[in-house]
XYZ file of C-alpha atoms in Angstrom:
415
model
C -4.991 21.681 6.123
C -3.858 22.405 2.587
C -5.709 22.193 -0.694
C -4.079 20.320 -3.554
C -5.831 19.568 -6.881
C -9.173 20.285 -5.234
C -8.642 17.652 -2.539
C -8.381 18.653 1.113
C -5.439 17.182 2.994
C -5.493 17.136 6.760
C -2.215 17.086 8.668
C -2.789 16.352 12.330
C -0.611 17.810 15.041
C -1.597 15.323 17.722
C 0.127 11.981 18.279
C -1.053 9.167 16.090
C -1.098 6.952 19.214
C -4.078 8.954 20.472
C -6.301 7.386 17.772
C -4.466 4.244 16.678
C -2.767 1.215 18.141
C 0.282 0.348 16.074
C 1.774 -3.132 15.769
C 5.426 -2.219 15.232
C 6.419 -5.920 14.855
C 4.037 -6.779 12.005
C 5.284 -5.549 8.656
C 2.873 -5.789 5.729
C 5.439 -4.803 3.165
C 7.767 -2.028 2.046
C 7.201 0.501 -0.693
C 9.995 2.515 -2.218
C 9.552 5.279 0.349
C 9.041 3.323 3.570
C 7.638 0.298 5.429
C 3.938 -0.491 5.891
C 2.712 -1.769 9.250
C -0.582 -2.810 10.786
C -2.552 -0.373 12.954
C -5.990 -0.465 14.548
C -8.312 2.484 14.950
C -9.211 2.549 18.605
C -12.748 3.948 18.087
C -13.900 1.302 15.633
C -11.306 -1.517 15.946
C -10.847 -1.304 12.191
C -7.621 -2.756 10.911
C -5.741 -0.287 8.708
C -2.341 0.070 7.081
C 0.197 2.610 8.302
C 2.893 3.770 5.905
C 5.900 5.521 7.439
C 7.786 7.911 5.206
C 10.813 10.078 5.745
C 9.902 13.674 4.873
C 11.646 14.144 1.550
C 10.659 15.011 -2.052
C 10.030 11.414 -3.101
C 7.729 10.895 -0.116
C 5.944 14.136 -0.940
C 4.765 12.440 -4.142
C 2.601 10.312 -1.900
C 1.597 12.998 0.603
C 1.318 16.447 -0.891
C 1.339 18.490 2.255
C 3.579 21.304 3.377
C 4.499 19.967 6.822
C 8.069 20.484 7.849
C 8.507 17.320 9.962
C 10.865 14.423 10.132
C 8.343 11.744 9.157
C 5.037 11.426 7.388
C 2.556 8.837 8.620
C -0.180 7.799 6.190
C -3.099 5.751 7.480
C -4.711 3.782 4.607
C -7.321 1.096 4.212
C -6.099 -2.457 4.754
C -6.003 -4.538 1.590
C -6.557 -8.068 2.964
C -6.941 -9.868 -0.357
C -3.291 -9.926 -1.351
C -1.446 -9.084 -4.569
C -2.867 -9.660 -8.032
C -0.779 -12.626 -9.168
C -0.913 -14.370 -5.774
C -4.682 -14.095 -5.912
C -4.739 -15.622 -9.398
C -2.419 -18.450 -8.335
C -4.840 -19.365 -5.547
C -7.868 -19.431 -7.923
C -8.393 -22.821 -9.535
C -10.834 -21.523 -12.116
C -9.561 -18.109 -13.112
C -11.409 -17.341 -16.365
C -10.853 -14.900 -19.183
C -13.999 -13.021 -18.107
C -12.443 -12.534 -14.623
C -9.271 -11.277 -16.253
C -11.314 -8.806 -18.298
C -13.071 -7.529 -15.194
C -9.816 -7.113 -13.291
C -8.321 -5.286 -16.265
C -11.244 -2.900 -16.319
C -10.763 -1.972 -12.650
C -7.057 -1.419 -13.121
C -7.745 0.702 -16.176
C -10.274 2.817 -14.264
C -7.663 3.492 -11.562
C -5.126 4.377 -14.238
C -7.640 6.599 -16.004
C -8.125 8.575 -12.787
C -4.326 9.103 -12.576
C -4.000 10.102 -16.216
C -6.927 12.519 -15.973
C -4.853 14.312 -13.369
C -1.878 14.121 -15.804
C -0.179 11.824 -13.330
C 2.121 9.051 -14.532
C 2.311 6.166 -12.051
C 5.570 4.881 -13.567
C 5.646 1.649 -11.520
C 2.551 -0.248 -12.594
C 3.130 -3.929 -11.721
C 1.268 -6.816 -10.033
C 2.827 -6.116 -6.616
C 1.159 -2.714 -6.659
C -2.295 -4.101 -7.442
C -4.042 -5.289 -4.281
C -7.458 -6.821 -3.547
C -9.594 -5.333 -0.802
C -10.514 -8.709 0.721
C -10.788 -12.396 -0.135
C -14.366 -12.335 -1.465
C -15.006 -13.292 -5.074
C -16.112 -9.801 -6.062
C -13.445 -7.907 -4.084
C -12.264 -4.735 -5.810
C -8.628 -4.407 -6.940
C -6.832 -1.141 -6.194
C -3.666 0.570 -7.327
C -1.107 1.495 -4.701
C 2.469 2.823 -4.111
C 2.779 6.199 -5.801
C 6.426 6.681 -4.815
C 7.555 6.938 -8.473
C 4.470 8.889 -9.586
C 5.046 12.235 -11.221
C 3.050 14.889 -13.043
C 3.633 14.501 -16.778
C 4.714 17.916 -18.011
C 6.656 16.516 -20.916
C 9.776 16.192 -18.764
C 9.752 12.553 -17.603
C 13.274 11.330 -18.101
C 14.355 9.582 -14.897
C 14.935 5.896 -15.706
C 12.980 4.319 -12.839
C 11.257 1.039 -13.501
C 10.688 -2.588 -12.725
C 12.352 -4.751 -15.413
C 9.595 -6.980 -16.768
C 7.088 -4.139 -17.097
C 9.322 -1.358 -18.426
C 8.383 0.477 -21.602
C 10.940 0.919 -24.418
C 11.040 4.686 -23.921
C 12.085 4.296 -20.282
C 14.844 1.906 -21.319
C 15.999 4.401 -23.931
C 16.037 7.123 -21.218
C 18.234 4.839 -19.096
C 20.590 4.131 -21.997
C 21.109 7.800 -22.757
C 21.458 8.684 -19.085
C 24.196 6.094 -18.595
C 26.106 7.158 -21.741
C 25.936 10.819 -20.784
C 27.062 10.046 -17.244
C 30.053 8.041 -18.474
C 31.011 10.632 -21.113
C 30.360 8.353 -24.074
C 27.977 10.957 -25.549
C 27.749 14.677 -24.673
C 24.973 15.837 -22.399
C 22.121 16.968 -24.625
C 20.656 20.448 -24.130
C 17.251 18.894 -24.837
C 17.153 15.658 -22.777
C 15.280 12.585 -24.012
C 11.903 12.353 -22.336
C 8.957 9.976 -22.230
C 5.323 10.398 -21.111
C 2.578 8.663 -19.132
C 1.991 6.210 -21.971
C 4.706 4.134 -20.278
C 1.892 3.051 -17.886
C -0.076 1.632 -20.859
C 2.847 -0.524 -21.874
C 3.092 -1.910 -18.332
C -0.631 -2.588 -18.387
C -0.178 -4.619 -21.559
C 2.517 -6.762 -19.901
C 0.280 -7.349 -16.858
C -2.624 -8.440 -19.044
C -0.334 -10.796 -20.969
C 0.955 -12.457 -17.772
C -2.548 -12.556 -16.283
C -3.789 -14.494 -19.294
C -0.956 -17.037 -19.727
C 1.157 -17.024 -16.555
C 4.523 -15.807 -17.906
C 5.833 -12.464 -19.208
C 6.045 -11.573 -22.906
C 9.647 -10.330 -22.536
C 12.110 -12.376 -20.563
C 15.590 -13.905 -20.806
C 17.081 -17.284 -19.982
C 20.166 -15.503 -18.737
C 20.088 -14.038 -15.207
C 22.163 -10.965 -14.507
C 22.224 -7.831 -12.348
C 21.088 -5.723 -15.305
C 18.546 -6.455 -18.026
C 20.184 -9.027 -20.350
C 20.829 -7.853 -23.874
C 18.400 -10.308 -25.447
C 15.572 -9.203 -23.162
C 16.375 -5.534 -23.760
C 16.322 -6.113 -27.518
C 12.940 -7.843 -27.303
C 11.478 -4.918 -25.396
C 12.997 -2.246 -27.663
C 11.663 -4.010 -30.762
C 8.379 -5.159 -29.244
C 9.161 -8.812 -30.105
C 6.728 -11.214 -28.494
C 4.314 -13.924 -29.553
C 1.348 -15.957 -28.386
C 2.547 -19.584 -27.973
C -0.098 -22.030 -29.095
C 0.009 -24.234 -25.992
C -1.242 -21.454 -23.694
C -2.998 -19.080 -26.077
C -5.035 -21.361 -28.328
C -8.138 -21.061 -26.095
C -7.761 -17.306 -25.427
C -9.959 -14.965 -27.419
C -8.732 -12.819 -30.291
C -10.146 -9.768 -28.471
C -7.726 -10.355 -25.589
C -4.837 -10.751 -27.988
C -5.870 -7.603 -29.740
C -5.770 -5.407 -26.645
C -2.330 -6.828 -25.759
C -1.005 -6.063 -29.276
C -2.304 -2.500 -29.182
C -0.793 -1.838 -25.790
C 2.650 -3.353 -26.543
C 3.368 -0.914 -29.402
C 6.937 0.367 -29.291
C 5.949 3.849 -30.526
C 3.980 5.663 -27.854
C 1.777 7.439 -30.359
C 0.622 4.111 -31.752
C -0.174 2.680 -28.291
C -3.735 2.625 -26.952
C -4.598 5.472 -24.609
C -6.330 4.643 -21.336
C -9.600 5.846 -22.823
C -9.023 3.450 -25.745
C -8.462 0.558 -23.360
C -11.688 1.245 -21.494
C -13.577 1.398 -24.773
C -12.084 -1.841 -26.087
C -14.571 -4.707 -26.799
C -12.678 -7.108 -24.536
C -13.411 -4.986 -21.446
C -17.066 -4.525 -22.463
C -17.846 -7.945 -23.930
C -21.192 -9.557 -23.094
C -19.987 -13.015 -24.126
C -19.356 -15.571 -21.388
C -15.597 -15.908 -21.913
C -15.683 -18.683 -19.357
C -12.579 -20.463 -20.596
C -10.280 -21.275 -17.718
C -6.919 -19.580 -18.175
C -3.584 -21.480 -17.848
C -2.126 -18.609 -15.794
C -3.229 -19.887 -12.363
C -1.554 -23.278 -12.901
C 1.565 -21.645 -14.327
C 1.847 -19.318 -11.331
C 1.391 -22.235 -8.906
C 4.212 -24.161 -10.589
C 7.212 -22.681 -8.827
C 9.625 -24.525 -11.070
C 8.281 -22.638 -14.086
C 8.405 -19.138 -12.626
C 11.356 -19.434 -10.201
C 13.841 -18.367 -12.845
C 12.257 -15.149 -13.880
C 11.225 -14.317 -10.316
C 14.833 -14.557 -9.166
C 16.036 -12.434 -12.077
C 13.247 -9.972 -11.384
C 14.295 -9.604 -7.731
C 17.977 -9.126 -8.625
C 17.230 -6.597 -11.334
C 14.752 -4.770 -9.119
C 17.274 -4.373 -6.309
C 19.924 -3.097 -8.701
C 17.893 -0.883 -10.996
C 15.365 0.855 -8.795
C 18.081 2.538 -6.778
C 18.740 5.988 -8.091
C 22.264 7.071 -8.884
C 23.632 9.113 -5.953
C 26.414 11.607 -6.568
C 28.187 11.525 -3.228
C 31.016 13.901 -2.423
C 32.678 13.810 0.995
C 34.257 16.960 2.414
C 37.612 16.892 4.187
C 37.100 16.579 7.964
C 38.906 19.846 8.696
C 36.403 21.768 6.577
C 33.202 20.220 7.878
C 31.029 22.417 10.113
C 29.444 19.553 12.003
C 28.273 20.009 15.654
C 29.259 16.458 16.624
C 32.785 16.895 15.246
C 33.097 20.310 16.939
C 32.137 18.736 20.268
C 34.703 15.950 19.853
C 37.415 18.488 19.072
C 36.551 20.453 22.212
C 36.641 17.316 24.325
C 39.997 16.357 22.916
C 40.893 13.467 20.616
C 40.985 9.862 21.738
C 43.723 7.366 20.813
C 42.992 5.965 17.411
C 43.945 2.417 18.258
C 40.699 1.499 19.941
C 36.941 2.108 20.116
C 35.434 4.185 22.937
C 31.814 4.303 24.103
C 30.353 6.813 26.529
C 29.028 5.141 29.681
C 26.048 7.131 31.011
C 26.310 5.524 34.461
C 29.854 6.601 35.162
C 29.976 9.599 32.850
C 33.224 8.320 31.373
C 34.341 7.078 27.986
C 35.541 3.513 28.233
C 36.740 0.831 25.917
C 33.716 -1.382 26.468
C 32.757 -2.111 22.877
C 34.993 -5.159 22.486
C 34.153 -6.270 26.044
C 30.448 -6.310 25.246
C 31.127 -8.106 21.936
C 33.239 -10.654 23.797
C 30.423 -11.357 26.282
C 27.847 -11.848 23.522
C 30.118 -14.161 21.569
C 30.946 -16.134 24.670
C 27.234 -16.717 25.272
C 26.954 -18.047 21.706
C 29.950 -20.382 21.730
C 29.476 -21.534 25.321
C 25.715 -21.751 25.757
C 25.973 -24.754 27.989
C 27.972 -22.786 30.532
C 25.187 -20.342 31.335
C 26.292 -17.049 32.780
C 29.827 -15.847 32.068
C 30.637 -15.959 35.764
C 30.132 -19.735 35.674
C 32.393 -20.296 32.664
C 35.875 -21.726 33.455
C 38.388 -19.033 32.720
C 40.729 -21.255 30.683
C 37.883 -22.541 28.531
C 36.688 -19.063 27.846
C 40.169 -17.823 27.053
C 40.836 -20.656 24.588
C 37.535 -20.021 22.753
C 38.135 -16.278 22.736
C 41.649 -16.693 21.331
C 40.349 -18.916 18.514
C 37.607 -16.459 17.672
C 40.075 -13.534 17.784
C 42.462 -15.230 15.363
C 39.590 -15.895 12.951
C 38.507 -12.288 13.063
C 42.001 -11.024 12.476
C 42.278 -13.415 9.514
C 39.146 -11.902 8.012
C 40.042 -8.264 8.823
C 43.823 -7.875 8.427
C 43.439 -4.139 9.023
C 42.723 -4.882 12.670
C 46.054 -6.629 13.230
C 48.014 -3.407 13.469
C 45.522 -2.010 15.994
C 45.814 -5.238 18.037
C 49.585 -5.031 18.120
C 49.385 -1.382 19.195
C 47.015 -2.210 22.042
C 49.208 -5.081 23.161
């Protein structure tokens, strides 16, 4: 047990299988640090979520323990109600009042983080989950893999494109220019603060009200397109009449005050919670266009595809990899191989535990699998006519050599 920020953390030394049954085949999702699977508490039969993390600094952001172990297993409550935008798309009469109530719950979760001086840094709809499918189900904030204590030193450009604040984009721009030598590395690096979460909240509210993001591009690319970047950096967005004519001025006001380019002009989380839109006693029963927009796949398919491509490209940190020469590596596996003697380099060898010998069985096993695929009607290999098998194998072999020319020299050597 360790104490962190006044909260007791228990790290158990017994097997998790003593208390929980784990469904290894059912995957609920994957955060940035590891997959999430279904587990059941044996004592109560309660369905829970199990997150599996490799024990490394990024994972320690989610579990602040001091265990020196290979993996961290976090058992969390199961959120059966789905993600925020999926929930909205399934609701035929999603009103502005409902949007206000959801915003208040998100803001309360964010306030708790900011009171601990913790920046979430990845606030987006996928990380906002409903507890269950009831009408009054609470929404909760999850996935703290990018979260970091704000000590005035936030400078890592980690983000999800549609929800990224201008300051994080600026950090990315400077990071890339310094890395490529375009500008010298600054002794005082450019930093941003936890107000980046408030910008992301503004984007979420905007999409929740109308069904599409305030900053987007018609051009899909692996990086944020220039026109979309420019809109974010200048805070250029509007409220198109078709979708926004029936939405209250209070809602527009909170969006405007959150999507301020300068962090010092942006609403704080306390300002959001005190805003009239979150505390309005009016009915605000106007049905929002967002549900219909989110249901119309043709409308959102473009920016969803771009979002997925940009996410895969941009959420991966830069890794500075340097490989040592083999003769200077102090690796136990390489040492063992040297002691056993080198094998010919014109083939692949696999250790056979039954015979205790190394044999060239890799290609043989591959051949058997492929034969089963291309000759399914023949059943077992022993029932396959030899000439038929040889003809199919030769065709396949020629195709492989055509794709991988580097194997041709090995093949000639073996022959």
